[in-house]
mmCIF file of N, CA and C in Angstrom:
data_model
loop_
_atom_site.group_PDB
_atom_site.id
_atom_site.type_symbol
_atom_site.label_atom_id
_atom_site.label_comp_id
_atom_site.label_asym_id
_atom_site.label_seq_id
_atom_site.Cartn_x
_atom_site.Cartn_y
_atom_site.Cartn_z
ATOM 1 N N MET A 21 139.704 113.117 -47.992
ATOM 2 C CA MET A 21 138.528 112.715 -47.540
ATOM 3 C C MET A 21 138.552 112.385 -46.171
ATOM 4 N N SER A 22 137.609 112.719 -45.065
ATOM 5 C CA SER A 22 137.410 112.057 -43.741
ATOM 6 C C SER A 22 137.363 110.862 -43.698
ATOM 7 N N ARG A 23 137.602 109.962 -42.809
ATOM 8 C CA ARG A 23 136.890 109.018 -42.357
ATOM 9 C C ARG A 23 135.716 108.820 -41.667
ATOM 10 N N MET A 24 134.619 108.392 -41.537
ATOM 11 C CA MET A 24 133.368 108.300 -41.244
ATOM 12 C C MET A 24 133.327 107.310 -40.048
ATOM 13 N N THR A 25 133.034 107.663 -38.871
ATOM 14 C CA THR A 25 132.699 106.509 -37.537
ATOM 15 C C THR A 25 131.265 106.970 -36.952
ATOM 16 N N PRO A 26 131.276 106.040 -35.979
ATOM 17 C CA PRO A 26 129.934 105.644 -35.364
ATOM 18 C C PRO A 26 129.584 107.246 -34.249
ATOM 19 N N PHE A 27 130.891 107.692 -34.240
ATOM 20 C CA PHE A 27 131.060 108.631 -33.177
ATOM 21 C C PHE A 27 131.359 110.174 -34.086
ATOM 22 N N SER A 28 131.005 110.068 -35.040
ATOM 23 C CA SER A 28 131.274 111.273 -36.048
ATOM 24 C C SER A 28 130.097 112.475 -36.163
ATOM 25 N N SER A 29 129.071 112.121 -35.240
ATOM 26 C CA SER A 29 127.781 113.092 -35.356
ATOM 27 C C SER A 29 128.439 113.864 -34.320
ATOM 28 N N PRO A 30 127.627 115.289 -35.069
ATOM 29 C CA PRO A 30 128.082 116.723 -33.881
ATOM 30 C C PRO A 30 127.180 116.560 -32.757
ATOM 31 N N LEU A 31 126.656 115.340 -32.503
ATOM 32 C CA LEU A 31 125.511 115.449 -31.373
ATOM 33 C C LEU A 31 126.167 114.283 -30.086
ATOM 34 N N LEU A 32 127.004 113.724 -30.625
ATOM 35 C CA LEU A 32 128.000 112.685 -29.785
ATOM 36 C C LEU A 32 129.115 113.668 -29.212
ATOM 37 N N LEU A 33 129.175 114.384 -28.016
ATOM 38 C CA LEU A 33 130.165 114.913 -27.418
ATOM 39 C C LEU A 33 130.872 114.140 -26.465
ATOM 40 N N GLY A 34 132.050 114.500 -26.489
ATOM 41 C CA GLY A 34 133.084 113.755 -25.520
ATOM 42 C C GLY A 34 133.348 112.291 -25.585
ATOM 43 N N PHE A 35 132.966 111.269 -26.752
ATOM 44 C CA PHE A 35 133.127 110.116 -26.660
ATOM 45 C C PHE A 35 134.654 109.887 -28.039
ATOM 46 N N ASP A 36 135.411 110.623 -27.648
ATOM 47 C CA ASP A 36 137.268 110.554 -28.595
ATOM 48 C C ASP A 36 137.569 109.336 -27.396
ATOM 49 N N ALA A 37 137.653 109.272 -26.415
ATOM 50 C CA ALA A 37 138.096 108.328 -25.465
ATOM 51 C C ALA A 37 137.352 107.064 -25.936
ATOM 52 N N MET A 38 136.356 106.879 -26.097
ATOM 53 C CA MET A 38 135.453 105.298 -26.756
ATOM 54 C C MET A 38 135.747 105.171 -27.816
ATOM 55 N N GLU A 39 136.067 105.940 -28.852
ATOM 56 C CA GLU A 39 136.247 105.682 -30.256
ATOM 57 C C GLU A 39 137.441 105.099 -30.158
ATOM 58 N N LYS A 40 138.310 105.508 -29.419
ATOM 59 C CA LYS A 40 140.368 105.076 -29.412
ATOM 60 C C LYS A 40 140.211 103.751 -28.745
ATOM 61 N N THR A 41 139.320 103.382 -27.725
ATOM 62 C CA THR A 41 139.472 102.194 -27.223
ATOM 63 C C THR A 41 138.635 101.301 -27.857
ATOM 64 N N LEU A 42 137.732 101.526 -28.974
ATOM 65 C CA LEU A 42 137.128 100.782 -30.061
ATOM 66 C C LEU A 42 138.384 100.135 -31.095
ATOM 67 N N GLU A 43 139.269 101.162 -31.259
ATOM 68 C CA GLU A 43 140.147 101.031 -32.574
ATOM 69 C C GLU A 43 140.979 99.807 -31.652
ATOM 70 N N ARG A 44 141.603 100.284 -30.531
ATOM 71 C CA ARG A 44 142.453 99.162 -29.882
ATOM 72 C C ARG A 44 141.973 97.759 -29.894
ATOM 73 N N LEU A 45 140.623 97.487 -29.569
ATOM 74 C CA LEU A 45 140.352 96.124 -29.663
ATOM 75 C C LEU A 45 140.149 95.531 -30.800
ATOM 76 N N ALA A 46 139.903 96.240 -31.877
ATOM 77 C CA ALA A 46 139.612 95.763 -33.202
ATOM 78 C C ALA A 46 140.701 95.237 -33.698
ATOM 79 N N LYS A 47 141.912 95.960 -33.051
ATOM 80 C CA LYS A 47 143.185 95.740 -33.540
ATOM 81 C C LYS A 47 143.944 94.499 -32.842
ATOM 82 N N SER A 48 143.310 93.962 -31.515
ATOM 83 C CA SER A 48 143.792 93.097 -30.643
ATOM 84 C C SER A 48 143.526 91.806 -31.063
ATOM 85 N N GLY A 49 143.971 90.738 -31.300
ATOM 86 C CA GLY A 49 143.890 89.581 -32.007
ATOM 87 C C GLY A 49 144.007 88.101 -31.168
ATOM 88 N N ASP A 50 144.881 88.563 -29.988
ATOM 89 C CA ASP A 50 145.273 87.292 -29.602
ATOM 90 C C ASP A 50 144.019 86.760 -29.089
ATOM 91 N N SER A 51 143.988 85.298 -28.754
ATOM 92 C CA SER A 51 142.562 84.511 -28.030
ATOM 93 C C SER A 51 143.188 83.397 -26.835
ATOM 94 N N TYR A 52 144.116 84.090 -26.391
ATOM 95 C CA TYR A 52 144.853 83.108 -24.904
ATOM 96 C C TYR A 52 144.510 84.007 -23.950
ATOM 97 N N PRO A 53 144.062 83.553 -23.060
ATOM 98 C CA PRO A 53 143.672 82.217 -22.604
ATOM 99 C C PRO A 53 142.255 82.479 -23.386
ATOM 100 N N PRO A 54 141.447 81.222 -23.532
ATOM 101 C CA PRO A 54 140.130 81.271 -23.804
ATOM 102 C C PRO A 54 138.932 81.748 -22.843
ATOM 103 N N TYR A 55 138.090 82.324 -23.200
ATOM 104 C CA TYR A 55 136.892 82.771 -22.198
ATOM 105 C C TYR A 55 135.851 82.739 -22.481
ATOM 106 N N ASN A 56 134.793 82.743 -21.220
ATOM 107 C CA ASN A 56 133.229 82.779 -21.661
ATOM 108 C C ASN A 56 132.779 84.212 -20.696
ATOM 109 N N ILE A 57 131.744 84.821 -21.360
ATOM 110 C CA ILE A 57 131.201 85.996 -20.745
ATOM 111 C C ILE A 57 129.380 85.291 -20.491
ATOM 112 N N GLU A 58 128.792 85.431 -19.357
ATOM 113 C CA GLU A 58 127.566 85.056 -19.269
ATOM 114 C C GLU A 58 127.000 86.133 -18.516
ATOM 115 N N ARG A 59 125.453 86.227 -18.469
ATOM 116 C CA ARG A 59 124.939 87.111 -17.699
ATOM 117 C C ARG A 59 124.148 86.146 -16.798
ATOM 118 N N LEU A 60 124.342 86.590 -15.784
ATOM 119 C CA LEU A 60 123.550 86.027 -14.683
ATOM 120 C C LEU A 60 122.541 86.547 -14.096
ATOM 121 N N SER A 61 121.233 86.438 -14.060
ATOM 122 C CA SER A 61 119.736 87.076 -13.997
ATOM 123 C C SER A 61 120.115 87.415 -12.584
ATOM 124 N N GLY A 62 119.433 89.000 -12.199
ATOM 125 C CA GLY A 62 119.412 89.247 -10.759
ATOM 126 C C GLY A 62 118.504 88.305 -9.698
ATOM 127 N N ALA A 63 118.514 88.170 -8.669
ATOM 128 C CA ALA A 63 117.494 87.380 -7.887
ATOM 129 C C ALA A 63 117.125 88.104 -6.420
ATOM 130 N N ASP A 64 115.803 88.624 -6.212
ATOM 131 C CA ASP A 64 115.405 89.287 -5.019
ATOM 132 C C ASP A 64 115.731 90.802 -5.228
ATOM 133 N N GLY A 65 115.452 91.299 -6.572
ATOM 134 C CA GLY A 65 115.476 92.657 -6.757
ATOM 135 C C GLY A 65 116.957 93.095 -7.120
ATOM 136 N N MET A 66 118.290 92.272 -7.202
ATOM 137 C CA MET A 66 119.625 92.642 -6.868
ATOM 138 C C MET A 66 119.714 93.193 -8.609
ATOM 139 N N ALA A 67 120.689 93.522 -8.829
ATOM 140 C CA ALA A 67 121.222 94.097 -10.402
ATOM 141 C C ALA A 67 121.319 93.150 -11.142
ATOM 142 N N GLU A 68 121.407 92.742 -12.534
ATOM 143 C CA GLU A 68 121.810 92.018 -13.230
ATOM 144 C C GLU A 68 123.658 92.081 -13.154
ATOM 145 N N ARG A 69 123.982 90.764 -13.445
ATOM 146 C CA ARG A 69 125.573 90.586 -13.033
ATOM 147 C C ARG A 69 125.973 89.997 -14.127
ATOM 148 N N LEU A 70 127.340 90.265 -14.036
ATOM 149 C CA LEU A 70 127.727 89.278 -15.624
ATOM 150 C C LEU A 70 129.243 88.359 -14.783
ATOM 151 N N ARG A 71 129.391 87.413 -15.310
ATOM 152 C CA ARG A 71 130.615 86.527 -14.716
ATOM 153 C C ARG A 71 131.559 86.595 -15.994
ATOM 154 N N ILE A 72 132.547 86.672 -16.134
ATOM 155 C CA ILE A 72 133.908 86.384 -17.181
ATOM 156 C C ILE A 72 134.622 84.921 -16.376
ATOM 157 N N THR A 73 134.746 84.267 -17.306
ATOM 158 C CA THR A 73 135.298 83.113 -17.269
ATOM 159 C C THR A 73 136.605 82.497 -18.190
ATOM 160 N N LEU A 74 137.516 82.456 -17.478
ATOM 161 C CA LEU A 74 138.956 82.427 -18.612
ATOM 162 C C LEU A 74 139.534 81.287 -17.737
ATOM 163 N N ALA A 75 139.886 80.501 -19.093
ATOM 164 C CA ALA A 75 140.519 78.778 -18.737
ATOM 165 C C ALA A 75 141.813 79.199 -18.351
ATOM 166 N N VAL A 76 142.375 78.894 -17.350
ATOM 167 C CA VAL A 76 143.592 79.255 -17.152
ATOM 168 C C VAL A 76 144.240 78.008 -16.355
ATOM 169 N N ALA A 77 144.067 76.628 -16.973
ATOM 170 C CA ALA A 77 144.576 75.398 -16.358
ATOM 171 C C ALA A 77 146.375 75.656 -16.606
ATOM 172 N N GLY A 78 146.574 75.120 -15.148
ATOM 173 C CA GLY A 78 148.183 75.087 -14.864
ATOM 174 C C GLY A 78 148.625 76.390 -14.460
ATOM 175 N N PHE A 79 147.724 77.354 -13.784
ATOM 176 C CA PHE A 79 147.926 78.793 -13.196
ATOM 177 C C PHE A 79 147.639 78.627 -11.984
ATOM 178 N N ALA A 80 148.796 78.737 -10.779
ATOM 179 C CA ALA A 80 148.158 78.887 -9.607
ATOM 180 C C ALA A 80 147.524 80.224 -9.013
ATOM 181 N N GLU A 81 147.247 80.560 -8.268
ATOM 182 C CA GLU A 81 146.477 81.812 -7.411
ATOM 183 C C GLU A 81 147.703 82.847 -7.395
ATOM 184 N N CYS A 82 149.175 82.356 -7.223
ATOM 185 C CA CYS A 82 149.853 83.288 -7.039
ATOM 186 C C CYS A 82 150.732 83.903 -8.449
ATOM 187 N N ASP A 83 150.446 83.002 -9.655
ATOM 188 C CA ASP A 83 150.571 83.285 -10.893
ATOM 189 C C ASP A 83 149.488 84.111 -11.323
ATOM 190 N N LEU A 84 148.490 84.434 -11.030
ATOM 191 C CA LEU A 84 147.829 85.230 -11.475
ATOM 192 C C LEU A 84 147.178 86.637 -10.543
ATOM 193 N N ASP A 85 146.766 87.654 -11.531
ATOM 194 C CA ASP A 85 146.468 88.920 -11.535
ATOM 195 C C ASP A 85 145.317 89.521 -11.969
ATOM 196 N N VAL A 86 144.516 90.191 -10.903
ATOM 197 C CA VAL A 86 143.341 90.711 -11.859
ATOM 198 C C VAL A 86 143.334 92.167 -11.072
ATOM 199 N N THR A 87 143.098 93.207 -12.114
ATOM 200 C CA THR A 87 143.344 94.854 -11.638
ATOM 201 C C THR A 87 142.106 94.997 -12.336
ATOM 202 N N THR A 88 142.154 96.548 -11.730
ATOM 203 C CA THR A 88 141.054 97.395 -12.603
ATOM 204 C C THR A 88 141.672 98.685 -13.099
ATOM 205 N N GLU A 89 142.193 99.356 -13.849
ATOM 206 C CA GLU A 89 142.930 100.766 -14.005
ATOM 207 C C GLU A 89 141.851 101.190 -15.121
ATOM 208 N N GLU A 90 141.409 102.595 -14.480
ATOM 209 C CA GLU A 90 140.297 103.242 -15.294
ATOM 210 C C GLU A 90 139.106 102.484 -15.203
ATOM 211 N N ASN A 91 139.054 102.432 -16.909
ATOM 212 C CA ASN A 91 137.702 101.373 -17.213
ATOM 213 C C ASN A 91 138.193 100.461 -17.622
ATOM 214 N N GLN A 92 139.155 99.596 -17.327
ATOM 215 C CA GLN A 92 139.768 98.414 -17.782
ATOM 216 C C GLN A 92 139.646 97.158 -16.560
ATOM 217 N N LEU A 93 139.326 96.148 -17.105
ATOM 218 C CA LEU A 93 139.381 95.052 -16.317
ATOM 219 C C LEU A 93 140.926 94.375 -17.038
ATOM 220 N N ILE A 94 141.873 94.064 -16.386
ATOM 221 C CA ILE A 94 143.011 93.543 -16.995
ATOM 222 C C ILE A 94 143.538 92.468 -16.014
ATOM 223 N N VAL A 95 143.237 91.118 -16.935
ATOM 224 C CA VAL A 95 143.860 89.681 -15.987
ATOM 225 C C VAL A 95 145.212 89.453 -16.791
ATOM 226 N N ARG A 96 146.225 89.266 -15.529
ATOM 227 C CA ARG A 96 147.590 88.888 -15.928
ATOM 228 C C ARG A 96 147.998 87.568 -15.549
ATOM 229 N N GLY A 97 148.405 86.615 -16.259
ATOM 230 C CA GLY A 97 148.891 85.377 -15.713
ATOM 231 C C GLY A 97 150.463 85.108 -16.295
ATOM 232 N N ARG A 98 151.482 84.709 -15.479
ATOM 233 C CA ARG A 98 152.823 84.511 -15.705
ATOM 234 C C ARG A 98 153.304 83.512 -14.838
ATOM 235 N N GLN A 99 153.657 82.724 -15.289
ATOM 236 C CA GLN A 99 154.637 81.055 -15.082
ATOM 237 C C GLN A 99 155.812 81.215 -15.031
ATOM 238 N N ASN A 100 156.521 80.515 -13.969
ATOM 239 C CA ASN A 100 158.138 80.781 -14.125
ATOM 240 C C ASN A 100 158.484 79.368 -14.685
ATOM 241 N N ASP A 101 159.412 79.543 -15.457
ATOM 242 C CA ASP A 101 159.453 78.432 -16.262
ATOM 243 C C ASP A 101 160.503 77.186 -15.167
ATOM 244 N N ASP A 102 160.334 76.112 -15.016
ATOM 245 C CA ASP A 102 161.068 75.363 -13.800
ATOM 246 C C ASP A 102 162.029 74.761 -14.916
ATOM 247 N N THR A 103 163.461 75.423 -14.232
ATOM 248 C CA THR A 103 164.679 74.851 -14.719
ATOM 249 C C THR A 103 165.256 73.691 -14.247
ATOM 250 N N GLU A 104 164.843 73.099 -13.214
ATOM 251 C CA GLU A 104 164.809 72.013 -12.622
ATOM 252 C C GLU A 104 164.522 70.948 -13.090
ATOM 253 N N ARG A 105 163.219 70.938 -13.799
ATOM 254 C CA ARG A 105 162.930 69.507 -14.228
ATOM 255 C C ARG A 105 163.751 69.352 -15.665
ATOM 256 N N GLU A 106 163.619 68.192 -15.932
ATOM 257 C CA GLU A 106 164.227 67.496 -17.300
ATOM 258 C C GLU A 106 163.120 67.312 -18.076
ATOM 259 N N PHE A 107 162.803 67.546 -19.249
ATOM 260 C CA PHE A 107 161.455 67.270 -19.960
ATOM 261 C C PHE A 107 162.595 66.308 -21.110
ATOM 262 N N LEU A 108 161.510 65.155 -21.716
ATOM 263 C CA LEU A 108 161.798 64.466 -22.539
ATOM 264 C C LEU A 108 160.836 64.643 -24.038
ATOM 265 N N HIS A 109 159.661 65.376 -23.263
ATOM 266 C CA HIS A 109 158.877 65.843 -24.286
ATOM 267 C C HIS A 109 158.315 67.054 -23.792
ATOM 268 N N ARG A 110 158.312 68.295 -24.221
ATOM 269 C CA ARG A 110 157.256 69.108 -23.779
ATOM 270 C C ARG A 110 156.678 69.845 -24.732
ATOM 271 N N GLY A 111 155.351 69.503 -24.453
ATOM 272 C CA GLY A 111 153.778 69.870 -24.940
ATOM 273 C C GLY A 111 153.232 71.250 -24.310
ATOM 274 N N ILE A 112 153.578 71.292 -22.984
ATOM 275 C CA ILE A 112 152.490 72.348 -22.342
ATOM 276 C C ILE A 112 153.913 73.490 -22.111
ATOM 277 N N ALA A 113 153.961 74.853 -22.812
ATOM 278 C CA ALA A 113 154.560 75.514 -22.383
ATOM 279 C C ALA A 113 154.318 76.709 -21.039
ATOM 280 N N ALA A 114 155.231 76.686 -20.393
ATOM 281 C CA ALA A 114 154.949 78.105 -19.202
ATOM 282 C C ALA A 114 154.775 79.356 -20.455
ATOM 283 N N ARG A 115 153.502 80.029 -20.145
ATOM 284 C CA ARG A 115 153.457 80.910 -20.995
ATOM 285 C C ARG A 115 152.829 82.235 -20.280
ATOM 286 N N GLN A 116 152.662 83.330 -20.530
ATOM 287 C CA GLN A 116 152.184 84.505 -20.152
ATOM 288 C C GLN A 116 151.389 85.301 -20.648
ATOM 289 N N PHE A 117 150.303 85.961 -20.185
ATOM 290 C CA PHE A 117 149.282 86.443 -20.644
ATOM 291 C C PHE A 117 148.627 87.769 -20.183
ATOM 292 N N GLN A 118 148.130 88.281 -21.001
ATOM 293 C CA GLN A 118 147.504 89.764 -20.485
ATOM 294 C C GLN A 118 145.813 89.885 -21.316
ATOM 295 N N ARG A 119 144.820 89.645 -20.624
ATOM 296 C CA ARG A 119 143.523 89.913 -21.298
ATOM 297 C C ARG A 119 143.097 90.700 -20.753
ATOM 298 N N CYS A 120 142.545 91.884 -21.622
ATOM 299 C CA CYS A 120 141.936 93.268 -21.103
ATOM 300 C C CYS A 120 140.314 93.283 -21.557
ATOM 301 N N PHE A 121 139.478 93.836 -20.490
ATOM 302 C CA PHE A 121 138.555 93.747 -20.946
ATOM 303 C C PHE A 121 137.580 95.437 -20.757
ATOM 304 N N VAL A 122 137.304 96.019 -21.305
ATOM 305 C CA VAL A 122 136.835 97.521 -21.260
ATOM 306 C C VAL A 122 135.471 97.637 -20.278
ATOM 307 N N LEU A 123 135.303 98.138 -19.340
ATOM 308 C CA LEU A 123 134.483 98.261 -18.529
ATOM 309 C C LEU A 123 133.373 99.390 -18.575
ATOM 310 N N ALA A 124 132.166 99.321 -18.849
ATOM 311 C CA ALA A 124 131.150 100.713 -18.724
ATOM 312 C C ALA A 124 131.464 101.315 -17.487
ATOM 313 N N ASP A 125 130.701 102.732 -17.573
ATOM 314 C CA ASP A 125 130.876 103.453 -16.686
ATOM 315 C C ASP A 125 129.880 103.095 -15.565
ATOM 316 N N GLY A 126 130.570 102.642 -14.419
ATOM 317 C CA GLY A 126 129.706 102.121 -13.152
ATOM 318 C C GLY A 126 129.839 100.443 -13.009
ATOM 319 N N MET A 127 130.323 99.922 -13.737
ATOM 320 C CA MET A 127 130.532 98.529 -13.782
ATOM 321 C C MET A 127 131.711 98.151 -12.244
ATOM 322 N N ARG A 128 131.409 97.721 -11.478
ATOM 323 C CA ARG A 128 132.497 97.048 -10.557
ATOM 324 C C ARG A 128 132.662 95.502 -10.573
ATOM 325 N N VAL A 129 133.799 94.815 -9.975
ATOM 326 C CA VAL A 129 134.150 93.819 -9.806
ATOM 327 C C VAL A 129 133.787 93.525 -8.535
ATOM 328 N N ILE A 130 133.029 92.188 -8.149
ATOM 329 C CA ILE A 130 132.913 91.949 -6.917
ATOM 330 C C ILE A 130 133.706 91.158 -6.510
ATOM 331 N N ALA A 131 134.065 89.584 -7.266
ATOM 332 C CA ALA A 131 134.781 88.545 -6.783
ATOM 333 C C ALA A 131 135.681 87.934 -8.248
ATOM 334 N N ALA A 132 136.355 87.218 -7.811
ATOM 335 C CA ALA A 132 137.496 86.259 -8.465
ATOM 336 C C ALA A 132 137.829 84.897 -8.066
ATOM 337 N N GLU A 133 137.276 83.919 -8.251
ATOM 338 C CA GLU A 133 137.368 82.565 -7.405
ATOM 339 C C GLU A 133 138.218 81.782 -8.584
ATOM 340 N N LEU A 134 139.269 81.240 -8.304
ATOM 341 C CA LEU A 134 139.860 79.879 -9.110
ATOM 342 C C LEU A 134 139.369 78.884 -8.729
ATOM 343 N N LYS A 135 138.752 77.855 -9.670
ATOM 344 C CA LYS A 135 138.287 76.399 -9.142
ATOM 345 C C LYS A 135 138.703 75.727 -10.238
ATOM 346 N N ASN A 136 139.147 74.533 -10.463
ATOM 347 C CA ASN A 136 139.336 73.632 -11.449
ATOM 348 C C ASN A 136 140.010 74.169 -12.580
ATOM 349 N N GLY A 137 140.807 75.276 -12.743
ATOM 350 C CA GLY A 137 141.594 75.569 -13.848
ATOM 351 C C GLY A 137 140.874 76.816 -14.420
ATOM 352 N N LEU A 138 139.408 76.987 -14.038
ATOM 353 C CA LEU A 138 138.854 78.224 -14.746
ATOM 354 C C LEU A 138 138.949 79.605 -13.284
ATOM 355 N N LEU A 139 139.189 80.634 -14.027
ATOM 356 C CA LEU A 139 139.316 81.681 -13.122
ATOM 357 C C LEU A 139 137.768 82.692 -13.318
ATOM 358 N N SER A 140 136.896 82.690 -12.321
ATOM 359 C CA SER A 140 135.774 83.324 -12.504
ATOM 360 C C SER A 140 135.987 84.685 -11.843
ATOM 361 N N ILE A 141 134.986 85.331 -12.620
ATOM 362 C CA ILE A 141 135.244 87.176 -12.226
ATOM 363 C C ILE A 141 133.923 87.768 -12.470
ATOM 364 N N ASP A 142 133.565 87.693 -11.180
ATOM 365 C CA ASP A 142 131.896 88.566 -11.288
ATOM 366 C C ASP A 142 131.892 90.121 -11.173
ATOM 367 N N LEU A 143 130.952 90.316 -12.108
ATOM 368 C CA LEU A 143 130.860 92.283 -12.047
ATOM 369 C C LEU A 143 129.416 92.070 -12.068
ATOM 370 N N ASP A 144 129.038 93.376 -11.396
ATOM 371 C CA ASP A 144 127.907 93.938 -11.548
ATOM 372 C C ASP A 144 127.717 95.808 -11.595
ATOM 373 N N ARG A 145 126.406 95.893 -12.200
ATOM 374 C CA ARG A 145 126.284 97.516 -12.292
ATOM 375 C C ARG A 145 125.240 98.082 -11.452
ATOM 376 N N PRO A 146 125.481 98.149 -10.183
ATOM 377 C CA PRO A 146 124.264 99.025 -9.440
ATOM 378 C C PRO A 146 123.473 99.920 -10.345
ATOM 379 N N GLU A 147 122.050 100.119 -9.922
ATOM 380 C CA GLU A 147 121.224 100.602 -10.888
ATOM 381 C C GLU A 147 121.890 102.447 -10.401
ATOM 382 N N ALA A 148 121.935 103.011 -11.320
ATOM 383 C CA ALA A 148 121.761 104.478 -10.852
ATOM 384 C C ALA A 148 121.046 105.130 -10.752
ATOM 385 N N GLU A 149 121.122 106.129 -9.963
ATOM 386 C CA GLU A 149 120.331 106.838 -10.055
ATOM 387 C C GLU A 149 119.822 108.156 -11.309
ATOM 388 N N ARG A 150 118.595 108.398 -11.160
ATOM 389 C CA ARG A 150 118.082 109.025 -12.166
ATOM 390 C C ARG A 150 118.465 110.581 -11.745
ATOM 391 N N LEU A 151 119.059 111.436 -12.379
ATOM 392 C CA LEU A 151 119.283 112.722 -12.115
ATOM 393 C C LEU A 151 118.892 113.648 -13.081
ATOM 394 N N VAL A 152 118.118 114.376 -12.461
ATOM 395 C CA VAL A 152 117.678 115.581 -13.689
ATOM 396 C C VAL A 152 117.936 117.141 -12.843
ATOM 397 N N ARG A 153 118.407 117.881 -13.509
ATOM 398 C CA ARG A 153 119.141 118.840 -12.724
ATOM 399 C C ARG A 153 118.830 120.339 -13.722
ATOM 400 N N LYS A 154 118.414 120.939 -13.036
ATOM 401 C CA LYS A 154 117.750 122.292 -13.698
ATOM 402 C C LYS A 154 118.721 122.817 -14.255
ATOM 403 N N ILE A 155 118.921 123.980 -15.269
ATOM 404 C CA ILE A 155 120.783 124.430 -15.525
ATOM 405 C C ILE A 155 119.756 126.017 -15.761
ATOM 406 N N ASN A 156 120.139 126.701 -14.778
ATOM 407 C CA ASN A 156 119.485 128.307 -14.869
ATOM 408 C C ASN A 156 120.331 129.073 -16.092
ATOM 409 N N ILE A 157 119.502 129.799 -16.764
ATOM 410 C CA ILE A 157 119.940 130.230 -17.911
ATOM 411 C C ILE A 157 120.150 132.182 -17.508
ATOM 412 N N SER A 158 121.505 132.563 -17.580
ATOM 413 C CA SER A 158 121.155 134.016 -17.067
ATOM 414 C C SER A 158 121.339 134.782 -18.330
ATOM 415 N N VAL A 159 120.926 135.989 -18.123
ATOM 416 C CA VAL A 159 120.483 136.777 -19.483
ATOM 417 C C VAL A 159 121.518 138.122 -18.912
ATOM 418 N N LYS A 160 122.257 138.403 -20.343
ATOM 419 C CA LYS A 160 123.131 139.459 -20.430
ATOM 420 C C LYS A 160 122.672 140.565 -21.359
ATOM 421 N N ASP A 161 122.870 141.282 -20.786
ATOM 422 C CA ASP A 161 122.137 142.967 -21.444
ATOM 423 C C ASP A 161 123.198 143.512 -22.132
#
């Protein structure tokens, strides 16, 4: 018996990669660092924007890396363990993280800002042109 997915319809063509991405997202369970995603209304005819805010307290700008690879936004954080300090109690661990967000086609990162332990990443999607193309039909005898 085959497994039914939302992309099983014969009318949905070329969505194999999207289905694999959704399966991968369903399996990822890491919740660090916590984050918010908010919708920012467009002003003066500008396109709607999104803002991702991650709580990265203790990370400096040089500890963080924000990249886009294909259709993914990847945020990485790496802290070096300070071996010169002697802790009597260590409740704040130096840790690493990688948080991935899948971006829809046309989404682009506008800016990233670190302020008060919060990393804000702004994204937008410019309005796509409506393209209608006539396909010629050839007749073969």
